[in-house]
Tab-separated table of C-alpha atoms and ligand atoms in Angstrom:
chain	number	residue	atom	x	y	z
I	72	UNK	CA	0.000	0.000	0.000
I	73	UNK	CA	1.739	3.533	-0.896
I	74	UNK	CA	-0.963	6.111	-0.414
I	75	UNK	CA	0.580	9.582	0.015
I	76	UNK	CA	-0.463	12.010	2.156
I	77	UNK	CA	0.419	15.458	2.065
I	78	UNK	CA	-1.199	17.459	5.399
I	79	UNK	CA	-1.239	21.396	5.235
I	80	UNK	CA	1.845	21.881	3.582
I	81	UNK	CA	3.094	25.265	2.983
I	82	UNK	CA	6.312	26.413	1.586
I	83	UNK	CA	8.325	29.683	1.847
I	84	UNK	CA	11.712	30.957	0.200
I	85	UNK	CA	12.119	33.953	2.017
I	86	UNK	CA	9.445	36.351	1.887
I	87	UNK	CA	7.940	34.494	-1.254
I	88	UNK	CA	5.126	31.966	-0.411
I	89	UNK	CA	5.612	29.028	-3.623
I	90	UNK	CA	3.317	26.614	-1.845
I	91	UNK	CA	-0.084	27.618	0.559
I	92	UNK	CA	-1.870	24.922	2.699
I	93	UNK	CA	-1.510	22.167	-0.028
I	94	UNK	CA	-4.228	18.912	1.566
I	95	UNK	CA	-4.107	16.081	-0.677
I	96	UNK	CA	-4.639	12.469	-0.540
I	97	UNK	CA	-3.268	10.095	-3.639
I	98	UNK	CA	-4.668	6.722	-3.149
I	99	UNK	CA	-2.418	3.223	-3.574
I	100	UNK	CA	-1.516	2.620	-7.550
I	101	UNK	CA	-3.107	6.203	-8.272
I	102	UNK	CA	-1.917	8.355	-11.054
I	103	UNK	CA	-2.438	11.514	-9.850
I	104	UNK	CA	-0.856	14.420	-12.559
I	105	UNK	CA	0.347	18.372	-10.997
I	106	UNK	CA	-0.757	20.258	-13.657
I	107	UNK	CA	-0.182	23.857	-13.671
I	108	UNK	CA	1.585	27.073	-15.619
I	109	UNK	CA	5.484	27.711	-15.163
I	110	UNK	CA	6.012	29.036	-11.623
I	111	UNK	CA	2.596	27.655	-9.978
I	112	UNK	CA	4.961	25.154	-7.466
I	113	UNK	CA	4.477	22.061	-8.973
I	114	UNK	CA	8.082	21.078	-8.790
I	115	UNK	CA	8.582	22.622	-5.459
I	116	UNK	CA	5.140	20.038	-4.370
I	117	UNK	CA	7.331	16.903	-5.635
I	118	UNK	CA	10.082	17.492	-4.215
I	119	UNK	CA	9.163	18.313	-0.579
I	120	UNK	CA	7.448	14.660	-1.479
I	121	UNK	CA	10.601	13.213	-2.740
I	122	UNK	CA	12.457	15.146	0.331
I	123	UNK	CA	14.833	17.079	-2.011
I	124	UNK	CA	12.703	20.136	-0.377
I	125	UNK	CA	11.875	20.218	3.277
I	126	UNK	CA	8.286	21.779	3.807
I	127	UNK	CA	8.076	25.023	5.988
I	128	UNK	CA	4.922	23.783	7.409
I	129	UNK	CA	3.002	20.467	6.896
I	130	UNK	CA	3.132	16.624	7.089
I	131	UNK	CA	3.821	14.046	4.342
I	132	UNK	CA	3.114	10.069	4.909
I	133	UNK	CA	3.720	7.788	2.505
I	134	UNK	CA	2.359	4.042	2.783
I	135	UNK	CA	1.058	5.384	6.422
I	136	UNK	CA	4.848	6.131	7.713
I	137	UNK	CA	5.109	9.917	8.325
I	138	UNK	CA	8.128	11.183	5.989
I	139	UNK	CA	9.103	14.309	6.566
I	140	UNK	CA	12.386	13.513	8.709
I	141	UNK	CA	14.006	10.843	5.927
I	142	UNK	CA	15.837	11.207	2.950
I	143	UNK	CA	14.796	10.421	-0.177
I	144	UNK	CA	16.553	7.005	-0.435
I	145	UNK	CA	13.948	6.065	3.044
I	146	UNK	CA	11.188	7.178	1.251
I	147	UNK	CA	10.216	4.309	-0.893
I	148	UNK	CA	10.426	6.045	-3.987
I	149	UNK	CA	12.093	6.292	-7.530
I	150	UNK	CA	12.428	9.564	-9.553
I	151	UNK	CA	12.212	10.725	-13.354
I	152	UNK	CA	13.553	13.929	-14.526
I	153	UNK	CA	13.487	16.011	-17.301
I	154	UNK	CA	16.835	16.015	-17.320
I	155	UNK	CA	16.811	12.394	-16.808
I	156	UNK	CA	20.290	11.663	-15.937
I	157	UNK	CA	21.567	8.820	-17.301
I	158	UNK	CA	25.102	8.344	-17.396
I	159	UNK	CA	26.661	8.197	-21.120
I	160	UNK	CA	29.925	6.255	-20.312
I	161	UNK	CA	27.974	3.610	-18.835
I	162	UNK	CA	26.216	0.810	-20.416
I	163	UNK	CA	22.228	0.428	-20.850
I	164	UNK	CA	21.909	-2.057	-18.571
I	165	UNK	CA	24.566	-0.936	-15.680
I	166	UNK	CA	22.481	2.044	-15.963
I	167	UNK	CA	19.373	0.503	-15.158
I	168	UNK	CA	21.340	-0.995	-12.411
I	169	UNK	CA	22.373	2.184	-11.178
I	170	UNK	CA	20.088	2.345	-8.246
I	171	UNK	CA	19.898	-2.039	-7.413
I	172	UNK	CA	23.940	-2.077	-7.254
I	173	UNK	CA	23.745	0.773	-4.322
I	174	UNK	CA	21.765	-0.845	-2.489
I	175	UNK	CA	24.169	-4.158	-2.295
I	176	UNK	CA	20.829	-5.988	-4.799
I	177	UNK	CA	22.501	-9.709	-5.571
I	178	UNK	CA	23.724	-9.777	-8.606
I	179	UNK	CA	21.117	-12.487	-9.639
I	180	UNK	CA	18.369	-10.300	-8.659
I	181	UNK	CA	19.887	-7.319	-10.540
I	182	UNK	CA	19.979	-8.992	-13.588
I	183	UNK	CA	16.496	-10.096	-13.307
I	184	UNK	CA	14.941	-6.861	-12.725
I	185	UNK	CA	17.166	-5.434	-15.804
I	186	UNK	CA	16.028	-7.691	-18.139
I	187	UNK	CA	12.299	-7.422	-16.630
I	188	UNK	CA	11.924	-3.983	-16.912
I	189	UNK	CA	14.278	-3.301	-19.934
I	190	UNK	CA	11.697	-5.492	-21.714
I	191	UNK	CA	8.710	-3.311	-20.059
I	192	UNK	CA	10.527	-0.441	-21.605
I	193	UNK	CA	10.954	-1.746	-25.234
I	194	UNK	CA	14.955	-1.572	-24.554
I	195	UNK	CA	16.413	-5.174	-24.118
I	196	UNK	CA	17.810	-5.356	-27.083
I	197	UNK	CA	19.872	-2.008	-26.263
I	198	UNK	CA	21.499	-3.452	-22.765
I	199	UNK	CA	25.002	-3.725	-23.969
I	200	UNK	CA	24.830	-0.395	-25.627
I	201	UNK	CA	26.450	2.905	-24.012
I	202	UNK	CA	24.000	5.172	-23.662
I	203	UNK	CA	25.954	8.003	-24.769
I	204	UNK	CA	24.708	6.300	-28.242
I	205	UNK	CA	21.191	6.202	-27.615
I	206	UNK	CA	18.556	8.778	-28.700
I	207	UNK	CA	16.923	11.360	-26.575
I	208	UNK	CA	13.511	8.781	-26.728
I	209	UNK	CA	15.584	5.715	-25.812
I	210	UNK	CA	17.621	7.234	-22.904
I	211	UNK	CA	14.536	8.418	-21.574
I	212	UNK	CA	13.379	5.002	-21.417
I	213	UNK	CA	16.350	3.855	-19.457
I	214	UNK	CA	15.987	6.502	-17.046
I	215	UNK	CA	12.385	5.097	-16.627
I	216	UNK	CA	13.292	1.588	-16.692
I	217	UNK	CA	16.279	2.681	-14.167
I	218	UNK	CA	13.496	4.037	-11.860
I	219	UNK	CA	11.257	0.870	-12.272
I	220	UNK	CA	13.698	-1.411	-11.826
I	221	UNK	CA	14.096	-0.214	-7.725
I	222	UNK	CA	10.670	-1.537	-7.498
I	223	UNK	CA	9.550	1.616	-5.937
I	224	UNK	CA	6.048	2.117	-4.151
I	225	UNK	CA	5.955	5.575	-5.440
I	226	UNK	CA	7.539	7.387	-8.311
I	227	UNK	CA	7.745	10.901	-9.400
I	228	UNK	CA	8.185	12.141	-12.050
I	229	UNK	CA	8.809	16.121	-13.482
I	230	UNK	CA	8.261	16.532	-16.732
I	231	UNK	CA	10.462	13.375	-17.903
I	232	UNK	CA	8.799	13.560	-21.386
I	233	UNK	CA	9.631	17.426	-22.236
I	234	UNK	CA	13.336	17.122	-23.845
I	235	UNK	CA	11.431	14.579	-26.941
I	236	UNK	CA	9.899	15.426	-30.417
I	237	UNK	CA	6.334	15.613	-30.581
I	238	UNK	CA	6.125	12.296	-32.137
I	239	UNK	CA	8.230	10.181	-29.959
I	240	UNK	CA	6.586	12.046	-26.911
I	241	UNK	CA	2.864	10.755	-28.086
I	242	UNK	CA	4.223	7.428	-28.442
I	243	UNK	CA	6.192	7.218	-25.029
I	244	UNK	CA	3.012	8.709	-23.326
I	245	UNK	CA	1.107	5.784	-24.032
I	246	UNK	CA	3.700	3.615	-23.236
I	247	UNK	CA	4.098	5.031	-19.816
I	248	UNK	CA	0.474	4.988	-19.274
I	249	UNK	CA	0.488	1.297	-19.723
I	250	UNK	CA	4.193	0.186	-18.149
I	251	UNK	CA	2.515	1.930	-14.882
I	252	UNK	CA	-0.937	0.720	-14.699
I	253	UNK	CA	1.111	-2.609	-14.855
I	254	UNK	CA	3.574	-1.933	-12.311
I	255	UNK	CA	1.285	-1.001	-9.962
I	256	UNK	CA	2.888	2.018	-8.838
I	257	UNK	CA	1.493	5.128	-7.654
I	258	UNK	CA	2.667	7.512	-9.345
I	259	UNK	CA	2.434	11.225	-9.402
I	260	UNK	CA	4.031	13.536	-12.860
I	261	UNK	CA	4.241	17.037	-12.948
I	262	UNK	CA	3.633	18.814	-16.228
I	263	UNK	CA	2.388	21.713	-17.687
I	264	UNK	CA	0.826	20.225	-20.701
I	265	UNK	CA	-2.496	19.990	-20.309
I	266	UNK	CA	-2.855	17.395	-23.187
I	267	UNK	CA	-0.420	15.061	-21.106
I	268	UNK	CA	-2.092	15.836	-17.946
I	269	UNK	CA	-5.345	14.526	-19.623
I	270	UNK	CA	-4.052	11.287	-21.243
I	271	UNK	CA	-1.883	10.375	-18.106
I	272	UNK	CA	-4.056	10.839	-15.203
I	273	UNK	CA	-6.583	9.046	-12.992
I	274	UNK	CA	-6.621	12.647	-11.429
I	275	UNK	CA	-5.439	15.990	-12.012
I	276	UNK	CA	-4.463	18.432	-9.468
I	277	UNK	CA	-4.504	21.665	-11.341
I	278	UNK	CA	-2.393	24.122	-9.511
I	279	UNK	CA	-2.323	28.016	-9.554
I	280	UNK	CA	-0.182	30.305	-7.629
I	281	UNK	CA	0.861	27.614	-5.169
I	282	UNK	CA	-2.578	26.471	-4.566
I	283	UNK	CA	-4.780	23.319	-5.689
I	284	UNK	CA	-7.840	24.685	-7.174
I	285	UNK	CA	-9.136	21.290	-8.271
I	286	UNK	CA	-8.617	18.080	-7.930
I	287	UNK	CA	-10.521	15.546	-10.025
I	288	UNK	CA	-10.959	13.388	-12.712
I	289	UNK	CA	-9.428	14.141	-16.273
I	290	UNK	CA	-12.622	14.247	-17.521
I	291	UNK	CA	-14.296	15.922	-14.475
I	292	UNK	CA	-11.855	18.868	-14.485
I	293	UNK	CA	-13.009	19.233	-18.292
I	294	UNK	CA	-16.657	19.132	-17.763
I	295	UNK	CA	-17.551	20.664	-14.579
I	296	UNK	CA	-14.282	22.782	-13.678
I	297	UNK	CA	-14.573	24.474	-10.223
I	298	UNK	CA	-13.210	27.631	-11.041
I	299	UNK	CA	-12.850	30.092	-14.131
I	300	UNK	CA	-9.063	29.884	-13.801
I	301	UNK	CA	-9.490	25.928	-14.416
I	302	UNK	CA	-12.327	26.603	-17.308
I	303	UNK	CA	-9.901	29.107	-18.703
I	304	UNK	CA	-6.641	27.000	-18.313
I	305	UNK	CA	-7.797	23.129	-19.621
I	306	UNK	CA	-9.316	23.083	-23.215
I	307	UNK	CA	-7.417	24.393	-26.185
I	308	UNK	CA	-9.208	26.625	-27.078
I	309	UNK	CA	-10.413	27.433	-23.754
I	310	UNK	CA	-14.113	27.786	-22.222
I	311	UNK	CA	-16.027	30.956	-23.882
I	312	UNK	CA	-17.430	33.406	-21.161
I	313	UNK	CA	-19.998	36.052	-21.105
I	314	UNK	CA	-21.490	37.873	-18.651
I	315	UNK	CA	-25.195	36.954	-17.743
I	316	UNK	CA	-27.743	39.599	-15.810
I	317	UNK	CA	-30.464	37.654	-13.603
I	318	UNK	CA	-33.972	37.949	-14.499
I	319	UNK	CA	-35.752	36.386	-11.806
I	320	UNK	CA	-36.798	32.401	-10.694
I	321	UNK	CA	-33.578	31.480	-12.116
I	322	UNK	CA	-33.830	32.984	-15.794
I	323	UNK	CA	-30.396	35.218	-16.993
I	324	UNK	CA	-30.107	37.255	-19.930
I	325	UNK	CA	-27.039	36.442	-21.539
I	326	UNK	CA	-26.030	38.092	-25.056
I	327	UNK	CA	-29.566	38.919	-25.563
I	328	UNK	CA	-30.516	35.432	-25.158
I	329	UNK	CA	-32.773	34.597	-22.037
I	330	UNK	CA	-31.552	30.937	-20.587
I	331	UNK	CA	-32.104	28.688	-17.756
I	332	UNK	CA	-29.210	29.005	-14.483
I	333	UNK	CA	-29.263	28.876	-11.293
I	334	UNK	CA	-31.092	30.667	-8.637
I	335	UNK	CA	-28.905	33.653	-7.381
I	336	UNK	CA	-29.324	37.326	-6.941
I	337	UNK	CA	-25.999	38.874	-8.258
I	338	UNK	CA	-24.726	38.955	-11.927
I	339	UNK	CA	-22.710	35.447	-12.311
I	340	UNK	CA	-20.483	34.749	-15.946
I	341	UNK	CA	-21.570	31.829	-18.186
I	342	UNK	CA	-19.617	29.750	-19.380
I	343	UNK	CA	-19.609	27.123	-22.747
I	344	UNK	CA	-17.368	24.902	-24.483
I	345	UNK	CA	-16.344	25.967	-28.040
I	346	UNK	CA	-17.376	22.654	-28.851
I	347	UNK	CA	-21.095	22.948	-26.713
I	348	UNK	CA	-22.487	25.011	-29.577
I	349	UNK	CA	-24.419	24.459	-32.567
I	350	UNK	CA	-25.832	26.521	-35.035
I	351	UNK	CA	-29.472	27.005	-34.470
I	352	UNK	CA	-32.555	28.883	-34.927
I	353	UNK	CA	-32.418	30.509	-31.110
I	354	UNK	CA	-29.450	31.406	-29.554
I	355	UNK	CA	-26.615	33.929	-29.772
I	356	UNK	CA	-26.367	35.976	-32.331
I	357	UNK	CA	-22.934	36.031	-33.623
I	358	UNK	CA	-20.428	37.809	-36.389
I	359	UNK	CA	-17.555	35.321	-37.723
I	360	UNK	CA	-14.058	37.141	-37.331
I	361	UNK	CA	-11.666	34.490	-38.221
I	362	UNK	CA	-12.317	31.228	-39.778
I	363	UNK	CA	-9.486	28.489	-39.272
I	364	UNK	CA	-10.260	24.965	-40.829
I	365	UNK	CA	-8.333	22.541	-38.492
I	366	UNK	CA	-9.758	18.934	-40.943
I	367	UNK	CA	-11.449	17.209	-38.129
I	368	UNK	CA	-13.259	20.944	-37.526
I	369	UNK	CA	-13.776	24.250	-38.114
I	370	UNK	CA	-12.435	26.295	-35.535
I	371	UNK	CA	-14.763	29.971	-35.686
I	372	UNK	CA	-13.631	33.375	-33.709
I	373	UNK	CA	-16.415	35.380	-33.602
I	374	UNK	CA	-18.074	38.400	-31.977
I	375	UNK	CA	-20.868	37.719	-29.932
I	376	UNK	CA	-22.071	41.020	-28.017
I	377	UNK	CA	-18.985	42.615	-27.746
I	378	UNK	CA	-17.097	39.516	-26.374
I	379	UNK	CA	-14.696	37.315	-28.581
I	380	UNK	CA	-16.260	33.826	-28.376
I	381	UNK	CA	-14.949	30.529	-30.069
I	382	UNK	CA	-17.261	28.038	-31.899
I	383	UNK	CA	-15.930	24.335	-32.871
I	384	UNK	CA	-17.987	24.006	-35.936
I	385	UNK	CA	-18.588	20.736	-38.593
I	386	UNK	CA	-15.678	21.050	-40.509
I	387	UNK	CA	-18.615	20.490	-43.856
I	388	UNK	CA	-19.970	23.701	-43.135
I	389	UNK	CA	-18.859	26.910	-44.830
I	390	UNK	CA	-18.534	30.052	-43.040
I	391	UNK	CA	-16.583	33.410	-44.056
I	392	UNK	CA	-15.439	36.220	-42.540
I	393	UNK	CA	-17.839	38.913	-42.003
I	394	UNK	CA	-21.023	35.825	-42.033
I	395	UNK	CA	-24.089	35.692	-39.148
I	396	UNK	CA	-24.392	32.804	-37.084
I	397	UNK	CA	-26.879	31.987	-35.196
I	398	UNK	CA	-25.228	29.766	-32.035
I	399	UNK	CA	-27.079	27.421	-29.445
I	400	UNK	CA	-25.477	26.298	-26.303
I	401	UNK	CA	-26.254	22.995	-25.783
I	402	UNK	CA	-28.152	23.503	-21.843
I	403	UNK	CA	-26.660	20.541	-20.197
I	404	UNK	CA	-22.759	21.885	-20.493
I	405	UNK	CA	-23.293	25.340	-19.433
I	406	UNK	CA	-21.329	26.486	-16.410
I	407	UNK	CA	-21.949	29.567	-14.485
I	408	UNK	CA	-19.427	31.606	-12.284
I	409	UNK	CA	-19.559	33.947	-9.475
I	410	UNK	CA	-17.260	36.811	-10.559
I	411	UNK	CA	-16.935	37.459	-6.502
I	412	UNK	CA	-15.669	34.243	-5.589
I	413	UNK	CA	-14.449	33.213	-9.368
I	414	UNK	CA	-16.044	29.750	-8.682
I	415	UNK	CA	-18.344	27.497	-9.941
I	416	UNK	CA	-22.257	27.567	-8.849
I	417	UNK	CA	-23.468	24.809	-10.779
Z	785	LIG	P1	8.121	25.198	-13.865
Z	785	LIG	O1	7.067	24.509	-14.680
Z	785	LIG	O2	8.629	26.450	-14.506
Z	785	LIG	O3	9.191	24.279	-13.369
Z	785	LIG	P2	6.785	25.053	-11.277
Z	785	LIG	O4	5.317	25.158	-11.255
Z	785	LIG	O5	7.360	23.699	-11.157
Z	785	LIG	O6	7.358	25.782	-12.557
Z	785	LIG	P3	8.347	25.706	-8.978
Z	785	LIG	O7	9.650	25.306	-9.555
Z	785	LIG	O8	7.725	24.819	-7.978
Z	785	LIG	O9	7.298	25.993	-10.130
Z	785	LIG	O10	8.500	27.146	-8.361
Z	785	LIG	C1	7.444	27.811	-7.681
Z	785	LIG	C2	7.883	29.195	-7.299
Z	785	LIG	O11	8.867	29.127	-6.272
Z	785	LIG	C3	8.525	29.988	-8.441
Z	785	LIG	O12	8.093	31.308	-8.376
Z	785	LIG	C4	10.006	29.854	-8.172
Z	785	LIG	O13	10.692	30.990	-8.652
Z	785	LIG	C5	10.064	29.776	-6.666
Z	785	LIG	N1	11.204	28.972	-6.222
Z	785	LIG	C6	11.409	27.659	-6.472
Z	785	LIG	N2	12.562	27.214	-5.916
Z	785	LIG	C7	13.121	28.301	-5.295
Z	785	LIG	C8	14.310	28.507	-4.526
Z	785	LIG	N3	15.163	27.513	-4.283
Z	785	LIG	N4	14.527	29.753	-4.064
Z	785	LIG	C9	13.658	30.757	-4.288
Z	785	LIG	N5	12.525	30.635	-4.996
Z	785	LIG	C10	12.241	29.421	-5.500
């Protein structure tokens, strides 16, 4: 069992506060993704977990032993970096063996956890190779395979896939996915593509100015995000928003178009998908700006009462410059937010 635990942690560097009351809970075998912009403490998170980073304030437990006072190699972990470290004048496999061969792992056993997770890793047939020969994709598998190999309860990983071509990344991604679901590992990956995050995850913790403003399923953080900064941040493009003036038992005029919300007294923001509208007889009323044909859609900036609002459109359809649309929201995907608090309230 490695559940991880991480109580009220908080984390200064002198007068600058990277990390603020951080409460999470990642269950045993979970793949729980920090997902957040440059600079929102992600990395600082992972390592106060890995103990590279002591915590100002806070508690972390890991497989129900409290942490805080090891070091790293007590934690019951293995780590993946971006730069992932593996040594060039040294072959494949001693690298892989890196970790084993410190801690005094028979030589038996050593070769059997190699060849085990060398073949995980698509790499067996590169274990007499130095891996100042390899590519960028396959020495990132041996620094993955390396951190396998220790049999770790937990490992973390920052950004390991970053330094690869876009190609080699979308095929390593999936492998991961799979190598880990298999391994049994918890495992938590910081990164601040969102694309990752989504493909990767059980759950996302999507992190903003050293805070966790949701943490949820891939799919849940999509749908029903808990704040504008999530709706704004996951989705490319990103949610549309326009303001909305109540007009009694839960009615809101929004764009000139009077829809169903909630019940509340202040103004609140509405929120849609680009891809939650169709083109309709009722709805907003809208003036095409910029039309960009992507093949699987038509991606449509337009002007809808003043605001800049994005419609994913059927790629069949033809629309110019200049055209009227007509665009419906579809009513079960709507979100509405309270510009005072900036969260959700449906
Ligand atoms: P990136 O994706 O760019 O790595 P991040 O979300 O991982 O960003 P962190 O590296 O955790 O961000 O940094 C969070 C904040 O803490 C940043 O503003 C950073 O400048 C600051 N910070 C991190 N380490 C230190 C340090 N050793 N001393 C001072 N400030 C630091």
């Amino acid at each position: 069992m490695a559940e991880i635990l991480i109580k009220s942690v908080a984390k200064s560097f002198g007068a600058y506060t990277a990390l603020h009351d951080i409460n999470l809970t990642i269950t045993d075998q979970e793949f729980m993704v920090l997902l957040g912009a440059s600079g929102c403490g992600k990395t600082t998170l992972l390592r106060i977990i890995a103990g590279l980073e002591t915590a100002s304030t806070g508690e972390v437990w890991i497989g129900g032993r409290r942490v805080d006072n090891l070091p790293p190699k007590d934690r019951g972990i293995a780590m993946v970096f971006q730069n992932y470290a593996v040594f060039p004048h040294l072959t494949v496999f001693e690298n892989i063996a890196f970790g084993l061969r410190m801690k005094k792992v028979p030589d038996s056993e050593i070769k059997r956890r190699v060849e085990r997770t060398a073949t995980l890793m698509h790499i067996e047939k590169l274990l007499k190779r130095y891996s100042g020969e390899l590519s960028g994709g396959q020495r990132q598998r041996v620094a993955v395979a390396r951190a396998l190999a220790m049999e770790p309860d937990v490992i973390l990983m920052d950004e390991p896939l970053s330094n690869l071509d876009a190609l080699l990344r979308l095929e390593m991604r999936a492998e991961l996915k799979g190598v880990l679901a298999e391994s049994k590992t918890t495992a938590i990956y910081v990164t601040h593509d969102q694309v990752e995050a989504m493909s990767l995850a059980d759950r996302i913790s999507v992190m903003h100015q050293g805070r966790i403003v949701q943490a949820a399923s891939p799919i849940q953080v999509y749908r029903n995000p808990a704040a504008e900064f999530v709706a704004g941040f996951i989705g490319n493009p990103p949610m549309n928003f326009l303001p909305a003036e109540p007009v009694g038992s839960g009615r809101w005029r929004v764009a000139g178009s009077e829809l169903t919300g909630p019940m509340h007294s202040n103004p609140l923001k509405f929120a849609i998908r680009p891809e939650d509208v169709r083109p309709g007889e009722t709805g907003f009323g809208a003036t095409a700006r910029i039309v960009e044909p992507l093949g699987a859609h038509l991606l449509v900036t337009c002007d809808v009462d003043g605001s800049m609002f994005r419609a994913v459109l059927d790629s069949d359809m033809t629309v110019r410059p200049g055209d009227r649309l007509v665009l419906q929201p579809q009513p079960d995907r709507i979100r509405w937010f309270d510009p005072a608090t900036t969260l959700s309230v449906n």
